XYZ file of C-alpha atoms in Angstrom:
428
model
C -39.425 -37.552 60.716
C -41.524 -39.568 58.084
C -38.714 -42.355 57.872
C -38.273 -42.244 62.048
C -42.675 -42.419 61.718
C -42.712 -45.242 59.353
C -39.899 -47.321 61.585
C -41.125 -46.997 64.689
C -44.775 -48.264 63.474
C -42.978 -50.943 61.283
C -40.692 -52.912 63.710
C -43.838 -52.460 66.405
C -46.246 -54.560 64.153
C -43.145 -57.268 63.290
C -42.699 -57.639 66.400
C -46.459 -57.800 67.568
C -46.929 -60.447 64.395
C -44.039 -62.752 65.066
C -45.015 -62.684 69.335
C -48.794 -63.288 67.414
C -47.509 -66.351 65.610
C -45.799 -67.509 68.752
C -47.941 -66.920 70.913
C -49.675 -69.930 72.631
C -52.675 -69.441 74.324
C -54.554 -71.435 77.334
C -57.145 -73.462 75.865
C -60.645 -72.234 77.427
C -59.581 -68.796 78.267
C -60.410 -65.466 77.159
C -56.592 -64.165 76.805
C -56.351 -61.387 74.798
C -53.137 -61.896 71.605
C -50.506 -59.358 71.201
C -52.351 -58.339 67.981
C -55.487 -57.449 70.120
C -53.583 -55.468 72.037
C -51.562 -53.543 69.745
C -54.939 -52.470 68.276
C -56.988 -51.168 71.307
C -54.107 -49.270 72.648
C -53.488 -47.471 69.021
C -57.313 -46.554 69.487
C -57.367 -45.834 72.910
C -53.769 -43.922 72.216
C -55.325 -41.929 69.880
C -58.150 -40.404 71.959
C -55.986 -39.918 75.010
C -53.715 -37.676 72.170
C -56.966 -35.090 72.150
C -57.623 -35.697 75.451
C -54.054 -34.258 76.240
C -54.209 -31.283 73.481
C -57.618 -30.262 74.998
C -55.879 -30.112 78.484
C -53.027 -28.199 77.073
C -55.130 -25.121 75.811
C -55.637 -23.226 78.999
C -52.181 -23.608 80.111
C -50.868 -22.933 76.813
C -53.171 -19.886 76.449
C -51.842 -18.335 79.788
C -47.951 -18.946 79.338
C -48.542 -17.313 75.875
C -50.570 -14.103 77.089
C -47.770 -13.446 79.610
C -45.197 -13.696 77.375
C -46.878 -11.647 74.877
C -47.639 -8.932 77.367
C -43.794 -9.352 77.762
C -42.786 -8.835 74.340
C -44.483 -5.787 74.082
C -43.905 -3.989 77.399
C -39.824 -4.478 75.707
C -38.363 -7.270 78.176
C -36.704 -8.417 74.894
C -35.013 -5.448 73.780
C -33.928 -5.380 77.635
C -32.369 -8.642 77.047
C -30.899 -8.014 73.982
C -28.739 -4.558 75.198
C -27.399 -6.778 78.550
C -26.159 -9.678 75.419
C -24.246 -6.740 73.246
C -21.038 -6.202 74.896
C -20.744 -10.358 75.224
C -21.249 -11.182 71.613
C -18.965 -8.360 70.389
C -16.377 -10.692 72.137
C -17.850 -13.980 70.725
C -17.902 -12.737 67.084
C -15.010 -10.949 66.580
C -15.017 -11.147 62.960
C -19.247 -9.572 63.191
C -18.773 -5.292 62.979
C -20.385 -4.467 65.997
C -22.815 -2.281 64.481
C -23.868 -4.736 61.737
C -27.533 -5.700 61.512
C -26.383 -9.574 61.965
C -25.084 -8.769 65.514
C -28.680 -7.388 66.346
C -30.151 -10.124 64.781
C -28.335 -12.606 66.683
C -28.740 -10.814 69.909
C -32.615 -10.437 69.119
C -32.854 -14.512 68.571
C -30.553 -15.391 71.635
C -33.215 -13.006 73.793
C -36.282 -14.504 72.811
C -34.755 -18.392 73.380
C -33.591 -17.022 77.016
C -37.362 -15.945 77.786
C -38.673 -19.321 75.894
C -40.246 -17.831 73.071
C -39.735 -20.262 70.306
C -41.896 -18.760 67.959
C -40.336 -15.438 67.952
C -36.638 -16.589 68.160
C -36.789 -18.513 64.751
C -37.589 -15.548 62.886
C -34.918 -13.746 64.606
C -32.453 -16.592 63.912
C -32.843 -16.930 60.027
C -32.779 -13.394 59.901
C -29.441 -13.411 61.441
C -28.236 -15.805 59.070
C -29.226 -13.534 56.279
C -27.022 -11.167 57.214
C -24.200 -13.434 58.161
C -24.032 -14.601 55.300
C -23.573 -10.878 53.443
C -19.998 -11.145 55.472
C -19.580 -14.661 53.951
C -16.622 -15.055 51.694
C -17.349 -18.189 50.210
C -21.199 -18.404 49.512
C -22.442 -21.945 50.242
C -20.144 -22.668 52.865
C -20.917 -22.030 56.983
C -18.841 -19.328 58.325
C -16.742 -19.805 62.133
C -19.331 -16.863 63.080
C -22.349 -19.305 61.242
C -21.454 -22.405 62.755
C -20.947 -20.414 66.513
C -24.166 -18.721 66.619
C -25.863 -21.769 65.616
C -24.138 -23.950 67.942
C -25.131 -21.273 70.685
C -28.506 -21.542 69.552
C -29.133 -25.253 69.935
C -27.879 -24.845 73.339
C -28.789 -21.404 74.614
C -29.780 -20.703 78.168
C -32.842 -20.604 79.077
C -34.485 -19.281 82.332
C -37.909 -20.022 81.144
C -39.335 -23.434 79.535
C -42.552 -22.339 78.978
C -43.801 -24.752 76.643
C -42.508 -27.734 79.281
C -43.738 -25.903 82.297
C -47.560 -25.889 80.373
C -47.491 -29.331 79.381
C -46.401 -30.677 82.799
C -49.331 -28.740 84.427
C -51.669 -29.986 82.394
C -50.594 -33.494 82.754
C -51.274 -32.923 86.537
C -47.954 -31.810 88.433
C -47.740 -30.433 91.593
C -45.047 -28.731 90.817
C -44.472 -27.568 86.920
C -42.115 -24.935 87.484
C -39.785 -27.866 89.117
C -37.584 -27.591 85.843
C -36.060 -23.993 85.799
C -33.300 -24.680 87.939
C -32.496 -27.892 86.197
C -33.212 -26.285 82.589
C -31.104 -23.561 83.485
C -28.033 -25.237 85.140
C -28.149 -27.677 81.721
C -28.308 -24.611 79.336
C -25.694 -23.132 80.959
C -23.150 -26.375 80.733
C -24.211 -26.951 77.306
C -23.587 -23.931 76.158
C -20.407 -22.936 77.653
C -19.596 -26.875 76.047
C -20.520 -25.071 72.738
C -19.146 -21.544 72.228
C -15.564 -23.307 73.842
C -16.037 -26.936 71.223
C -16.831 -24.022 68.021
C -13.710 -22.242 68.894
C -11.385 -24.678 69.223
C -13.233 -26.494 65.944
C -12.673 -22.861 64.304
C -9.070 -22.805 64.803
C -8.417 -26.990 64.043
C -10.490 -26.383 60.645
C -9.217 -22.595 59.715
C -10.463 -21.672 56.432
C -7.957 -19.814 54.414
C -10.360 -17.810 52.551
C -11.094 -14.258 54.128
C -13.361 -13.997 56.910
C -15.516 -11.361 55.487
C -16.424 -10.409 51.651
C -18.654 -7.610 51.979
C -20.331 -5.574 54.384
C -24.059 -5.385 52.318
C -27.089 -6.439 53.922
C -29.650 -8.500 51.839
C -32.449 -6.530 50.694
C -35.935 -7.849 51.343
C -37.878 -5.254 51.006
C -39.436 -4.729 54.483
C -37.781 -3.632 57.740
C -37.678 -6.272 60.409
C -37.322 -5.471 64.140
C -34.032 -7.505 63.895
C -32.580 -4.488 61.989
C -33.335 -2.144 64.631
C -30.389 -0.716 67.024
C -30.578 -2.389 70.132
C -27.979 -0.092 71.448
C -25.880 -1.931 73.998
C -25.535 -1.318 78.336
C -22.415 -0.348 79.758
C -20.221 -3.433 80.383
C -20.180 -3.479 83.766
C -24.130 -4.241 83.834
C -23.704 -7.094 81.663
C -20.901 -8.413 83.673
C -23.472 -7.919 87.076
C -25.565 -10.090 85.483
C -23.904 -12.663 83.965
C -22.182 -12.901 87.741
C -25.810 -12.923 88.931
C -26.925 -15.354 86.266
C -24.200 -17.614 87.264
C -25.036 -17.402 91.451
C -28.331 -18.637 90.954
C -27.022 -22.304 90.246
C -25.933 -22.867 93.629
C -28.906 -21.468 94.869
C -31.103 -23.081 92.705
C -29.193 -26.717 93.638
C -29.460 -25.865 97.420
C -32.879 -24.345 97.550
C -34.606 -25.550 94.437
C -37.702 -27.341 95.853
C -38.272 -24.354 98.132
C -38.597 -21.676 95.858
C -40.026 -23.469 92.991
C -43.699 -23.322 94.300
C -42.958 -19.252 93.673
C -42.203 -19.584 90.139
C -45.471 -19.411 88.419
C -47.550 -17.207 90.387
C -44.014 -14.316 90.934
C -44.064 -14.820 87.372
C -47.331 -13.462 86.110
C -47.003 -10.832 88.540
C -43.840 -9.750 87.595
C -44.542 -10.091 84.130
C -47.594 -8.142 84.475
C -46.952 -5.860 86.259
C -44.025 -4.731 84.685
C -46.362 -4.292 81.534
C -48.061 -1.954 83.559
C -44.878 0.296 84.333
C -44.315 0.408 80.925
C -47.861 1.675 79.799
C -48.899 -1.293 78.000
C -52.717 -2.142 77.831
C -51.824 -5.381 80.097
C -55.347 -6.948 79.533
C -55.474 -6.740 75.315
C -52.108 -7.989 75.284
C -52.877 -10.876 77.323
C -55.076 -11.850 75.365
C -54.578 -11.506 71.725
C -51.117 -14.263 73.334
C -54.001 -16.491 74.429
C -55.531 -16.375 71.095
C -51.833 -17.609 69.637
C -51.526 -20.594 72.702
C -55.108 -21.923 71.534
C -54.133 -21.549 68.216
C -51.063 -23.524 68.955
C -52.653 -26.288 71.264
C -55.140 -27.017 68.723
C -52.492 -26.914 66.079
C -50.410 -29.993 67.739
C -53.444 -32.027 67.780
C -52.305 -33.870 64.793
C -48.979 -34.710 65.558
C -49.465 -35.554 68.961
C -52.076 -37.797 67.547
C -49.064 -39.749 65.507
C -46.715 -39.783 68.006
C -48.780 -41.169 70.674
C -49.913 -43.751 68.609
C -46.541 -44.689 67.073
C -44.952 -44.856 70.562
C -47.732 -46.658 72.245
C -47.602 -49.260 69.412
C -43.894 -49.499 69.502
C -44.416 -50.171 73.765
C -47.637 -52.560 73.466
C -45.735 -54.689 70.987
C -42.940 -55.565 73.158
C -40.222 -53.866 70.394
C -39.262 -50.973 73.146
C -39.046 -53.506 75.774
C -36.534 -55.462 73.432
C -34.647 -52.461 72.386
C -34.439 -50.258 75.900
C -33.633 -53.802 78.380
C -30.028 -53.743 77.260
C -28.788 -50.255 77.055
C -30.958 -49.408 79.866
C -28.674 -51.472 82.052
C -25.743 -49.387 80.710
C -27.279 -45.743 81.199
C -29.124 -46.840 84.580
C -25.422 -47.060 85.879
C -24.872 -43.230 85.315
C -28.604 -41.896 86.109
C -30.512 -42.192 83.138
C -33.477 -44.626 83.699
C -34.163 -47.024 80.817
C -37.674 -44.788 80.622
C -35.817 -41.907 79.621
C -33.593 -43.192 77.093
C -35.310 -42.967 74.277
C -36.174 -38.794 74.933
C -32.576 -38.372 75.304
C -32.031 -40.389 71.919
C -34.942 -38.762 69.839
C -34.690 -35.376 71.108
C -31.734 -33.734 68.626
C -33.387 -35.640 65.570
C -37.291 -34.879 66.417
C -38.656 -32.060 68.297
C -42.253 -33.244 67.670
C -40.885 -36.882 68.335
C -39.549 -36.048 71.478
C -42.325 -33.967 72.856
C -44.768 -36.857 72.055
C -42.076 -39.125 73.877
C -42.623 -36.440 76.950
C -46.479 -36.492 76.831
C -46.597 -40.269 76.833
C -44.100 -40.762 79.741
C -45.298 -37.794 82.371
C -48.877 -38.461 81.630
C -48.186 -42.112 82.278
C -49.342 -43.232 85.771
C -46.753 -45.291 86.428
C -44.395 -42.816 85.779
C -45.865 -39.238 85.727
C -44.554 -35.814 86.128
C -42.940 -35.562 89.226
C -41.108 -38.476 89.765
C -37.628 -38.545 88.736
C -37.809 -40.183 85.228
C -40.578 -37.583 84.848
C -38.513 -34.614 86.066
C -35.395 -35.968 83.745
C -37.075 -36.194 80.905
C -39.094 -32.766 81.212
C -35.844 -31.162 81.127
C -34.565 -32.797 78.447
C -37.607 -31.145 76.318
C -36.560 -27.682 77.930
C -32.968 -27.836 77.823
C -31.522 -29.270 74.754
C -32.606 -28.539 70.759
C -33.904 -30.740 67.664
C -30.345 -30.131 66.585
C -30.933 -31.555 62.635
C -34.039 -29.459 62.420
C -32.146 -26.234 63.350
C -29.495 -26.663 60.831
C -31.389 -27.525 58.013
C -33.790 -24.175 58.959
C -31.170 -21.853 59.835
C -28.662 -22.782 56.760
C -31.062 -23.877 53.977
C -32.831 -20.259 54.353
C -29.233 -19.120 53.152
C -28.410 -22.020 50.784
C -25.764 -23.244 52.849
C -24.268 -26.837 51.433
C -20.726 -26.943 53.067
C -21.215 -27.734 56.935
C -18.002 -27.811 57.904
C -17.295 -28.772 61.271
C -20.865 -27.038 62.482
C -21.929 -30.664 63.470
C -19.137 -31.248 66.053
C -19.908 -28.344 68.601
C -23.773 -28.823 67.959
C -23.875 -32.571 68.944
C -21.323 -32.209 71.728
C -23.381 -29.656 73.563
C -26.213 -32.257 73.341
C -24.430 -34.441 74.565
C -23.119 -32.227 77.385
C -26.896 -30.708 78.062
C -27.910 -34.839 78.554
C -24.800 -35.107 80.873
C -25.673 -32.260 82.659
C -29.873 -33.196 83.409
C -28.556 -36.394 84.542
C -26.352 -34.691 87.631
C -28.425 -31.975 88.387
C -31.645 -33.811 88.607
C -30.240 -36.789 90.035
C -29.061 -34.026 93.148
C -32.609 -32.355 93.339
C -34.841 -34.742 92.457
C -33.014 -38.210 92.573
């Protein structure tokens, strides 16, 4: 991110200082230079960055309670026993009762529900244990480079973080993007569990696929280690199916249940805190507390984004850079606006959300056109691919990639494929 940072800022102010040298004003007129402009919108940038952030608290703080009232009514360990009987069958060479299967199961559940913060945890912890099964320490396993090519691209029938920012940049309609988000998630990741498998047999190791069965010690117990247990298979297989009906549904009656979302959500939510006995209120808010916490904490970054990507557009260097590919991806759906989300988004997840803010809290644009429905999606259905793999293998000091680059890209590439049709047939 510091060399993407550094670039963006740099070619803006060569290209603001060679249009400056060029540039020929009227004699007797008050014309503002490219250089004057470049500076009042990095200032003006800048405060509209806070301005957003401030915005982004409340919403922030409510997604957050619910979810936390969630998390501890047990929605995730509900989650978790439906995913058991499936990833016995995706990770064949993963005991079934082996902490890394409930770690894995534990991170896939919490990305499903849209809680980043909790599925991180979840997913290094899994890799932990992977890697006690690994043969050849250093090197990514077929069951490594799988889970994490699942987890760039897992399904996800809840974009919180997307749905928050688009209502506080002013949408009618914020919950607009879990149909497309989860018809995307769905394509991508089917595009990466079938990409890893045929990349595990193309590039078969022929070391064995599992050295010991010891889990690493740390010394504390996390709630990854503890026994999901697992429904009978005929439940999970109900609701997959059911999973798997609501795309048609959501493509043929998207815009009319969408209005539904967020209030059927914090009653549901809610109230099925109160069935299980949890002190709803409490838990409500000690998750607000965390989305303040968070709002406030993106201040900064949202700050350099902005201002980065509202130099790099008041120079002219976006213009110059966008004009001539946008007339390629226009032909296939993908509005020149857009592009650069769908280019930034696997290498910078605070990139690409800054991207977001600045285009759906652009009048000209905003959040419920199409550009501002495509690239809202983007944010809530594809992964900051780089940053995952350096996380989820550095924790286990893994230097050998292997082939875990090939599925991971290609379901980006898929999920992008995918927000182009499906919001091109809702919203286009």
């Amino acid at each position: 991110m510091n060399a993407i940072f550094f670039a963006i800022v740099a070619i803006a102010f060569a290209v603001a200082a060679w249009r400056q040298v060029t540039f020929d004003a009227p004699v007797g007129t008050d014309v503002e230079t490219p250089m004057d402009i470049l500076g009042k919108n990095m200032i003006g940038t800048a405060g509209d960055a806070v301005s957003l952030a401030i915005g982004l608290v409340g919403v922030m703080a409510l997604f957050l309670g619910l979810m936390k009232v969630a998390e501890r009514a047990g929605l995730l360990l509900v989650v978790a026993k439906t995913l058991r009987p499936l990833m016995t069958r995706l990770f064949p060479n993963v005991p079934a009762d082996h902490p890394a299967m409930g770690a894995m199961i534990m991170n896939l559940s919490a990305n499903v529900l849209g809680l980043g913060n909790a599925a991180t945890p979840f997913g290094i912890r899994a890799m932990e244990h992977l890697d006690s099964l690994n043969a050849e320490k250093g090197k990514a396993t077929d069951a490594m480079i799988l889970f994490l090519a699942i987890n760039t691209s897992s399904v996800t029938l809840l974009p919180t973080g997307v749905i928050a920012l688009r209502a506080a940049a002013g949408s009618a309609d914020p919950a607009g993007i879990v149909p497309t988000t989860l018809f995307a998630t769905l394509v991508s990741t089917t595009v990466a569990i079938v990409t890893a498998k045929l990349c595990a047999k193309l590039f078969a190791s022929s070391a064995p696929a599992v050295l010991r069965d010891v889990t690493p010690d740390t010394g504390t117990e996390s709630d990854a280690d503890v026994d999901t247990g697992a429904y009978p298979a005929w439940i999970s297989i109900a609701v997959l199916a059911g999973v798997l009906a609501i795309v048609p549904l959501t493509i043929a009656y998207g815009r009319s249940f969408a209005p539904w979302i967020v209030p059927g959500l914090m009653l549901g939510l809610l109230g099925f805190g109160v069935a299980k006995r949890v002190p709803v209120y409490e838990c409500f808010v000690e998750g607000a507390k965390d989305g303040f916490d968070v709002a406030l904490r993106i201040i900064p970054y949202l700050v350099a984004i902005l201002v980065a990507v509202g130099m790099f557009r008041a120079s002219g260097a976006l213009e110059l850079m966008i004009t001539p590919l946008g007339a390629i991806t226009e032909l296939v759906g993908l509005p020149a606006d857009a592009l650069p989300m769908a280019l930034l988004r696997p290498l910078s997840g605070s990139g690409a959300y800054g991207i977001l803010a600045s285009i759906i809290n652009d009048p000209a644009v905003g959040p419920d056109s199409y550009t501002g429905y495509l690239v809202s999606t983007f944010q809530g259905s594809t992964e900051t691919t780089f940053y995952v793999i350096a996380v989820y293998f550095g924790a286990v000091q893994i230097k050998r990639l292997r082939y875990a680059l090939i599925p991971a890209l290609t379901a980006d590439a898929a999920g992008i494929a995918a927000v182009v049709f499906i919001v091109a047939v809702l919203y286009g």
